[in-house]
Coordinates of C-alpha atoms in Angstrom, one line a residue:
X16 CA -16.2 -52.5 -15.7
X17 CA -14.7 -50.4 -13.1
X18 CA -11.2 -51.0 -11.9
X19 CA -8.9 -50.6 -8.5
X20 CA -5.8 -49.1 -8.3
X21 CA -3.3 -49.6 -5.2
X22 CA -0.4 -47.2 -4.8
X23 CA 1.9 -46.3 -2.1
X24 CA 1.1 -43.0 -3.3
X25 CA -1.7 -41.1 -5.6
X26 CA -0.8 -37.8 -6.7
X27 CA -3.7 -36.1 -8.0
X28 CA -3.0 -33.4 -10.7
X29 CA -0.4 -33.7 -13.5
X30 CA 1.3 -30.2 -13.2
X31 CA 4.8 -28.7 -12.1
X32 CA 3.6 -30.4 -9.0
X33 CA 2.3 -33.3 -9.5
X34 CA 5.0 -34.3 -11.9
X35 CA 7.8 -33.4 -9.8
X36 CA 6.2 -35.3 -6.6
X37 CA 6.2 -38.4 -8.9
X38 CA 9.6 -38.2 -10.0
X39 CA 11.1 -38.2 -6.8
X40 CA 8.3 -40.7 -5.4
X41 CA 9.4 -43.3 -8.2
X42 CA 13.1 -42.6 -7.3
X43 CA 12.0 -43.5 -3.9
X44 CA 10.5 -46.9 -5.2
X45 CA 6.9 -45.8 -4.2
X46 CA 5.5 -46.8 -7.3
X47 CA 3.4 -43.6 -7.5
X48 CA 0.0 -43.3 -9.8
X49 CA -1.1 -39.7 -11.2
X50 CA -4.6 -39.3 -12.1
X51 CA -4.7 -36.5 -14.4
X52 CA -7.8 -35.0 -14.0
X53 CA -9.2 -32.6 -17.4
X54 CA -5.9 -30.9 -18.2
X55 CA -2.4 -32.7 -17.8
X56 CA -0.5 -30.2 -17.9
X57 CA -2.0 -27.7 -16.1
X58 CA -2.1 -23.8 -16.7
X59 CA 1.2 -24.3 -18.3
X60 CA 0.2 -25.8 -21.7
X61 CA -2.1 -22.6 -22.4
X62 CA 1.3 -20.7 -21.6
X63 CA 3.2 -20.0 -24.8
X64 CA 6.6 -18.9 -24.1
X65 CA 8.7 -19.8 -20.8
X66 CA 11.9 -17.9 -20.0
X67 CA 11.8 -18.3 -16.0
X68 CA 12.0 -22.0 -15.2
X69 CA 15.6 -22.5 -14.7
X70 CA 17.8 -24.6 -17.0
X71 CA 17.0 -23.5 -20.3
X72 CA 19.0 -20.4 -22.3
X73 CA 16.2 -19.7 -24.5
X74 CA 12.5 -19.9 -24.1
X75 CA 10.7 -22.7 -24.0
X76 CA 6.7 -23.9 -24.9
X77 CA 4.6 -24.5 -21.6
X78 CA 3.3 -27.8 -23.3
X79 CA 6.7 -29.5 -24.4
X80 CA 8.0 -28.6 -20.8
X81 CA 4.8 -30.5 -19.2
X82 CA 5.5 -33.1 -22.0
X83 CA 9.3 -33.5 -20.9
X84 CA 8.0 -33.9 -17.0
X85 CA 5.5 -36.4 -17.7
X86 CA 8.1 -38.5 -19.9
X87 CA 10.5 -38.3 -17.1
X88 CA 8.0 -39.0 -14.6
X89 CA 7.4 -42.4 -16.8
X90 CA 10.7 -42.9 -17.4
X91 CA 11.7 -43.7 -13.6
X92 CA 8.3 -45.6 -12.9
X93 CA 5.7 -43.6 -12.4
X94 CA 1.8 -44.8 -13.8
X95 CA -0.8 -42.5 -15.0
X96 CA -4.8 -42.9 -14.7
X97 CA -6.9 -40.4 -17.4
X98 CA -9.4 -40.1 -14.9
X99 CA -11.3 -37.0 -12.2
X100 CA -11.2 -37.7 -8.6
X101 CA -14.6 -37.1 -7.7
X102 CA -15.3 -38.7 -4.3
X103 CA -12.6 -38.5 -1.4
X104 CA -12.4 -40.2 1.9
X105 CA -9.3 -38.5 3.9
X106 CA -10.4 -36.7 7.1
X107 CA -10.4 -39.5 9.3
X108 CA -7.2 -41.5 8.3
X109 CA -6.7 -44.4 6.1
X110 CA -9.4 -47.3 6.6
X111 CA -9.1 -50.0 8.2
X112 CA -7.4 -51.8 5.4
X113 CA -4.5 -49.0 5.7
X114 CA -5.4 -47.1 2.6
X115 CA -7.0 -43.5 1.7
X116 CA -10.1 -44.3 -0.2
X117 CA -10.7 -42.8 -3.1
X118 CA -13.0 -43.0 -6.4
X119 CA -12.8 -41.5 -9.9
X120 CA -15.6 -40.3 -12.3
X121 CA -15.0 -43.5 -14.4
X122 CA -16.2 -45.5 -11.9
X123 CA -12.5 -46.9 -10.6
X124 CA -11.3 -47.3 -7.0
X125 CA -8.2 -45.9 -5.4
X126 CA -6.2 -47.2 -2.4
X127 CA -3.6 -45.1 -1.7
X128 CA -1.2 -45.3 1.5
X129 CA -0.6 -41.4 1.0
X130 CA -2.2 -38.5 -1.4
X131 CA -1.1 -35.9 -2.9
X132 CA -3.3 -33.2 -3.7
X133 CA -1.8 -31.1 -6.9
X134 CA -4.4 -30.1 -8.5
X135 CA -4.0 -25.9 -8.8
X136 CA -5.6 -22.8 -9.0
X137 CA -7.5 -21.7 -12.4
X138 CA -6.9 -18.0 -13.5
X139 CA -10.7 -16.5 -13.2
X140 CA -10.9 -15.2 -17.3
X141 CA -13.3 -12.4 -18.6
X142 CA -15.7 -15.3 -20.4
X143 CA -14.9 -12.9 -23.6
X144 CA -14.5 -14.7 -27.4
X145 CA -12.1 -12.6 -28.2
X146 CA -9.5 -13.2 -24.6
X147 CA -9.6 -17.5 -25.2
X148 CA -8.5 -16.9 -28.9
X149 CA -5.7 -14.5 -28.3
X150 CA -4.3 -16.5 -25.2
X151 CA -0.5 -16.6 -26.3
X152 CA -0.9 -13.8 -28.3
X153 CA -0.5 -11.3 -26.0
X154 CA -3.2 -12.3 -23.1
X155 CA -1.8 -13.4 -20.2
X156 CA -3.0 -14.2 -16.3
X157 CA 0.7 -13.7 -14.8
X158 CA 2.6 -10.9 -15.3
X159 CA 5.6 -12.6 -13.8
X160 CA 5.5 -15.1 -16.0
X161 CA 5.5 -13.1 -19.2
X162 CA 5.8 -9.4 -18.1
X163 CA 9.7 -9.4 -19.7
X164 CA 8.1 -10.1 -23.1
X165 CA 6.6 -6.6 -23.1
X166 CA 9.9 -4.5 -22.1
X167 CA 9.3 -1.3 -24.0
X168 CA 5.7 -1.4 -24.7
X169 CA 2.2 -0.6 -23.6
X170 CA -0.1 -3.2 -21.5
X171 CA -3.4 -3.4 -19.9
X172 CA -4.2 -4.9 -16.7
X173 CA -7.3 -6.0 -15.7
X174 CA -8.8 -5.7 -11.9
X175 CA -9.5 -3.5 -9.2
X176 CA -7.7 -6.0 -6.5
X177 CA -4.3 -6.2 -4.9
X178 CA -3.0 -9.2 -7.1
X179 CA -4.0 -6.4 -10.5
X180 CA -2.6 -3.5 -8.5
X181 CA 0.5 -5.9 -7.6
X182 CA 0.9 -7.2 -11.5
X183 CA 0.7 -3.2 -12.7
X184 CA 3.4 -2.3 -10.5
X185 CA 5.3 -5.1 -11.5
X186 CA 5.2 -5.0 -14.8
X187 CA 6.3 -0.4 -14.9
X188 CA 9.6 -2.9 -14.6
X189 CA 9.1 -4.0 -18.4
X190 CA 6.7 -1.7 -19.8
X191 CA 7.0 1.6 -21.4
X192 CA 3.3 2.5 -19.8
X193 CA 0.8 0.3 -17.5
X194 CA -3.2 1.2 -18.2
X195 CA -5.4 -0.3 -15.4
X196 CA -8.9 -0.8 -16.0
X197 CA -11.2 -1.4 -13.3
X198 CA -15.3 -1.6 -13.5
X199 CA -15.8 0.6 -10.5
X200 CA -14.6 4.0 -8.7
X201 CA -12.7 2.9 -6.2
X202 CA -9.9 0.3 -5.7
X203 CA -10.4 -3.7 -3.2
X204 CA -6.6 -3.0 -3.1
X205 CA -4.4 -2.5 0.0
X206 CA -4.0 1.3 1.0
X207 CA -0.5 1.2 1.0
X208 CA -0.7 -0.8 -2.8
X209 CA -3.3 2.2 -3.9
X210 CA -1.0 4.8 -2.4
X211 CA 2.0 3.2 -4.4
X212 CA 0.1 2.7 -8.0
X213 CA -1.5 6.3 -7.6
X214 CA 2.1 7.7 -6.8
X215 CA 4.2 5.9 -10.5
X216 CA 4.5 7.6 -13.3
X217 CA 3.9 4.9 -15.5
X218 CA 0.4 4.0 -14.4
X219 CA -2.8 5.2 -15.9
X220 CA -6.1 4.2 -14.0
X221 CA -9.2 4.1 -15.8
X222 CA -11.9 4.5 -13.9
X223 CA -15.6 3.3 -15.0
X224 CA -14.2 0.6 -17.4
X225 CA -14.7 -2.8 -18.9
X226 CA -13.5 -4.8 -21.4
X227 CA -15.9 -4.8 -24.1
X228 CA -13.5 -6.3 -26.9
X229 CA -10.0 -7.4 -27.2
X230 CA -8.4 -6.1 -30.5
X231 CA -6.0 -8.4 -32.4
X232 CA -4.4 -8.3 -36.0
X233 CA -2.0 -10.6 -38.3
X234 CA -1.2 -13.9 -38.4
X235 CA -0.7 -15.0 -36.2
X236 CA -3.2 -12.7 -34.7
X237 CA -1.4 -10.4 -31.7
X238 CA -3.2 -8.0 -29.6
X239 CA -3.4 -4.4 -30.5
X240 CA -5.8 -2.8 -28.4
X241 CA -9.1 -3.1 -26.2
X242 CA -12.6 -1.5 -26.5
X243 CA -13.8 -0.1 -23.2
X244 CA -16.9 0.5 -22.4
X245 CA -18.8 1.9 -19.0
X246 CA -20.1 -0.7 -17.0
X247 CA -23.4 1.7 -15.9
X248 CA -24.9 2.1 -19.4
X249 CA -22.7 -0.1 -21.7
X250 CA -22.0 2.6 -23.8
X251 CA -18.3 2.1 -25.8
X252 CA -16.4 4.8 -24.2
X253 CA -13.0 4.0 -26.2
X254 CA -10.5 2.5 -27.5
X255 CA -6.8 1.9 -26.0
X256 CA -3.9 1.0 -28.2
X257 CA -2.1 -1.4 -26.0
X258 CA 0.3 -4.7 -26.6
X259 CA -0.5 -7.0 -24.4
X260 CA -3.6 -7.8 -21.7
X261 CA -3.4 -9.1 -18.5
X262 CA -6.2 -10.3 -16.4
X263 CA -6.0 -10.0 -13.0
X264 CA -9.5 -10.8 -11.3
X265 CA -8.1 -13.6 -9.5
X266 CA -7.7 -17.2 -9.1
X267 CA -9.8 -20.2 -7.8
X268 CA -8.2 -23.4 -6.6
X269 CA -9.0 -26.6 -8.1
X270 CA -10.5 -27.8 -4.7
X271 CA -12.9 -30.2 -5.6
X272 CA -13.9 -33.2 -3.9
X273 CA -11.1 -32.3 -0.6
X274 CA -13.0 -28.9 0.1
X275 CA -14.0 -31.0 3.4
X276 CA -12.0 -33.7 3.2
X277 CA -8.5 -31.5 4.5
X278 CA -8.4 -27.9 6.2
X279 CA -8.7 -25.3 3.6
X280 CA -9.1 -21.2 4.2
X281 CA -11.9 -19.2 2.9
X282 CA -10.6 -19.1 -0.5
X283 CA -10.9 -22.8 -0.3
X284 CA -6.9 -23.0 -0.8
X285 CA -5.6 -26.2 1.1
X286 CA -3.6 -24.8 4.3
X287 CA -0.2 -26.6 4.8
X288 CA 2.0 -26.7 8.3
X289 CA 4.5 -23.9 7.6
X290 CA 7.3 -25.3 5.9
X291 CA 6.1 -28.3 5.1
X292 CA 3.7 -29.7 2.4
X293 CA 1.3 -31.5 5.0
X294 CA -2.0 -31.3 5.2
X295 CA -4.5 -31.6 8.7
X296 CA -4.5 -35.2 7.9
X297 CA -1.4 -37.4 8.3
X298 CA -0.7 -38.5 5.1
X299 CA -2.3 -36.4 2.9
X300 CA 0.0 -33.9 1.4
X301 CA -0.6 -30.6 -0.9
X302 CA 1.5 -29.2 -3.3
X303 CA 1.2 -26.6 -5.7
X304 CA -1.3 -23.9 -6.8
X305 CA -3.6 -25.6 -4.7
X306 CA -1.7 -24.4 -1.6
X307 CA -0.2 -21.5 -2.8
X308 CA -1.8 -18.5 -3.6
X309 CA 1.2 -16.1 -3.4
X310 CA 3.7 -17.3 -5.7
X311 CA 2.1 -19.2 -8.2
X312 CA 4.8 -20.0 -10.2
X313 CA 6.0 -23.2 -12.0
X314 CA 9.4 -23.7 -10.5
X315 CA 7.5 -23.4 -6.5
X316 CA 5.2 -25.6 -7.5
X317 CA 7.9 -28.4 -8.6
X318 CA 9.6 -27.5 -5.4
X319 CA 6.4 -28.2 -3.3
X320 CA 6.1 -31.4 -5.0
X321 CA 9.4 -32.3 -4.3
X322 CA 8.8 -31.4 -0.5
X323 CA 5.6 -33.4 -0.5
X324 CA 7.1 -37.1 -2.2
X325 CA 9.8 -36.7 0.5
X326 CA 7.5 -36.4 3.2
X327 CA 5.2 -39.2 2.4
X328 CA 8.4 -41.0 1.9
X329 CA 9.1 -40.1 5.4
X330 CA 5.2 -40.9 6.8
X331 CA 5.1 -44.4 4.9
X332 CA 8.7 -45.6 6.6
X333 CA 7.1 -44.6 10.5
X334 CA 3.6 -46.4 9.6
X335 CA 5.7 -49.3 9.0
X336 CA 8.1 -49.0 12.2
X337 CA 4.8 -48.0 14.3
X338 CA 2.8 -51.6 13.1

């Protein structure tokens, strides 16, 4: 028997976001609900060490850092709902009742005086057995999260765009050599990125190539290398010696049911007013990977979510003084 849920707030996504926006929302005595959606947590509980997100002196584990979020977010009030938001009704306002509408693929009902949308960007992933099973062990989808890992040593990236031309030159910082492998001749990058990655030292460009298998050994298994193959007959071309991998063929965000619910660009990234985490609709919010597709890191994504429970704050004290 389905259920309905009445919040002062619904914060959709349980990320860096999500669980930031919640923890300053239940400070605020909104009473906020998360629903989760399929990974609480987000992209960070497939990331094995953190050394970026600031107070810590040593590394941490992606998933006990989501875990220590969500237990704080508990801690000062918040509620959480194990459930997918599959049907949305934002564009025009709140009903007439005052509340967003919203329903989740269990069959429940959400009111919600204000949303926020946090529900990220997925890294795209070569669909290859060999990449899921060696996630942590040396494939990554940001080099700015785990680049410094690799200071000294060899790494592949993957892509022919500007975020793979971007992550090579960023990590000649770290690494002792960068290899990029694209499918094609010819590089989607910027001219000025191209003119850049073609000009260092440290970058090798091969041309024609695909990743045909990714190489690990030990125990726990690590990555040692790739098997390349050309994409125009499939033949296995060779074998690079390399330490890490990272896959750089781009994101998609988490858009879902909002696609037309809020304004989004052709990426299907929601657009927020500039400096702000609102959406086209009053009262909506975004904050995240959802709306972010420069950064992409989990200390910006808290910080959007902290920007987005203070404005709703802000929106649900004029509703009241405007009735």
């Amino acid at each position: 028997m389905s259920d309905t849920h009445v919040t002062d707030m619904l914060i959709v996504g349980a990320g860096p976001a999500g669980y930031t926006a919640a923890i300053y929302a239940a400070r605020a005595g909104l009473t906020p609900l998360i629903v989760t959606g399929m990974q609480p947590g987000g992209q960070l509980t497939i990331t094995d060490e953190i050394e970026n997100f600031p107070g810590f002196a040593n590394p941490v584990q992606g998933p006990w850092l989501m875990e220590q979020m969500r237990l704080q977010a508990e801690h000062v009030g918040t509620r959480f709902q194990f459930d997918i938001i599959t049907e949305a009704s934002l564009k025009n306002g709140p009903q007439e009742d005052g509340y967003f509408h919203l329903a989740g693929d269990s069959g429940d009902q959400f009111r919600a005086r204000t949303v926020v949308i946090a529900t990220g960007a997925q890294a795209k992933w070569l669909n290859i057995p060999s990449e899921k099973r060696l996630q942590g062990g040396g494939v990554s989808a940001c080099a700015t999260c785990d680049g410094f890992f690799y200071r000294g040593k060899e790494v592949a990236v993957i892509g022919g765009g500007n975020t793979a031309v971007e992550e090579a030159l960023y990590l000649t910082h770290h690494a002792s050599k960068v290899h990029l492998i694209h499918r094609r001749d010819s590089l989607r990058a910027e001219r000025i990125l191209q003119k850049r990655l073609s000009a260092h030292p440290k970058i090798t460009v091969h041309w024609n190539r695909e990743v045909q298998e990714i190489l690990g050994e030990g125990t726990p298994e690590v990555v040692v290398g790739l098997d390349l193959r050309d994409p125009r007959d499939h033949a296995v071309k060779e074998r690079l010696a390399v330490d890490g991998v990272f896959v750089a063929i781009g994101h998609s965000p988490s858009i879902g049911p909002f696609r037309h619910e809020v304004e989004c660009d052709d990426g299907g990234y929601i657009i927020t007013q500039p400096g702000t985490a609102q959406t086209s609709v009053p009262g909506v919010f975004a904050a995240g990977d959802i709306q972010d597709k420069i950064y992409r890191q989990a200390v910006t994504a808290a910080g959007t979510g902290c920007m987005a429970a203070l404005e709703a704050e802000r929106y649900i004290e004029e509703q009241k003084h405007a009735g």
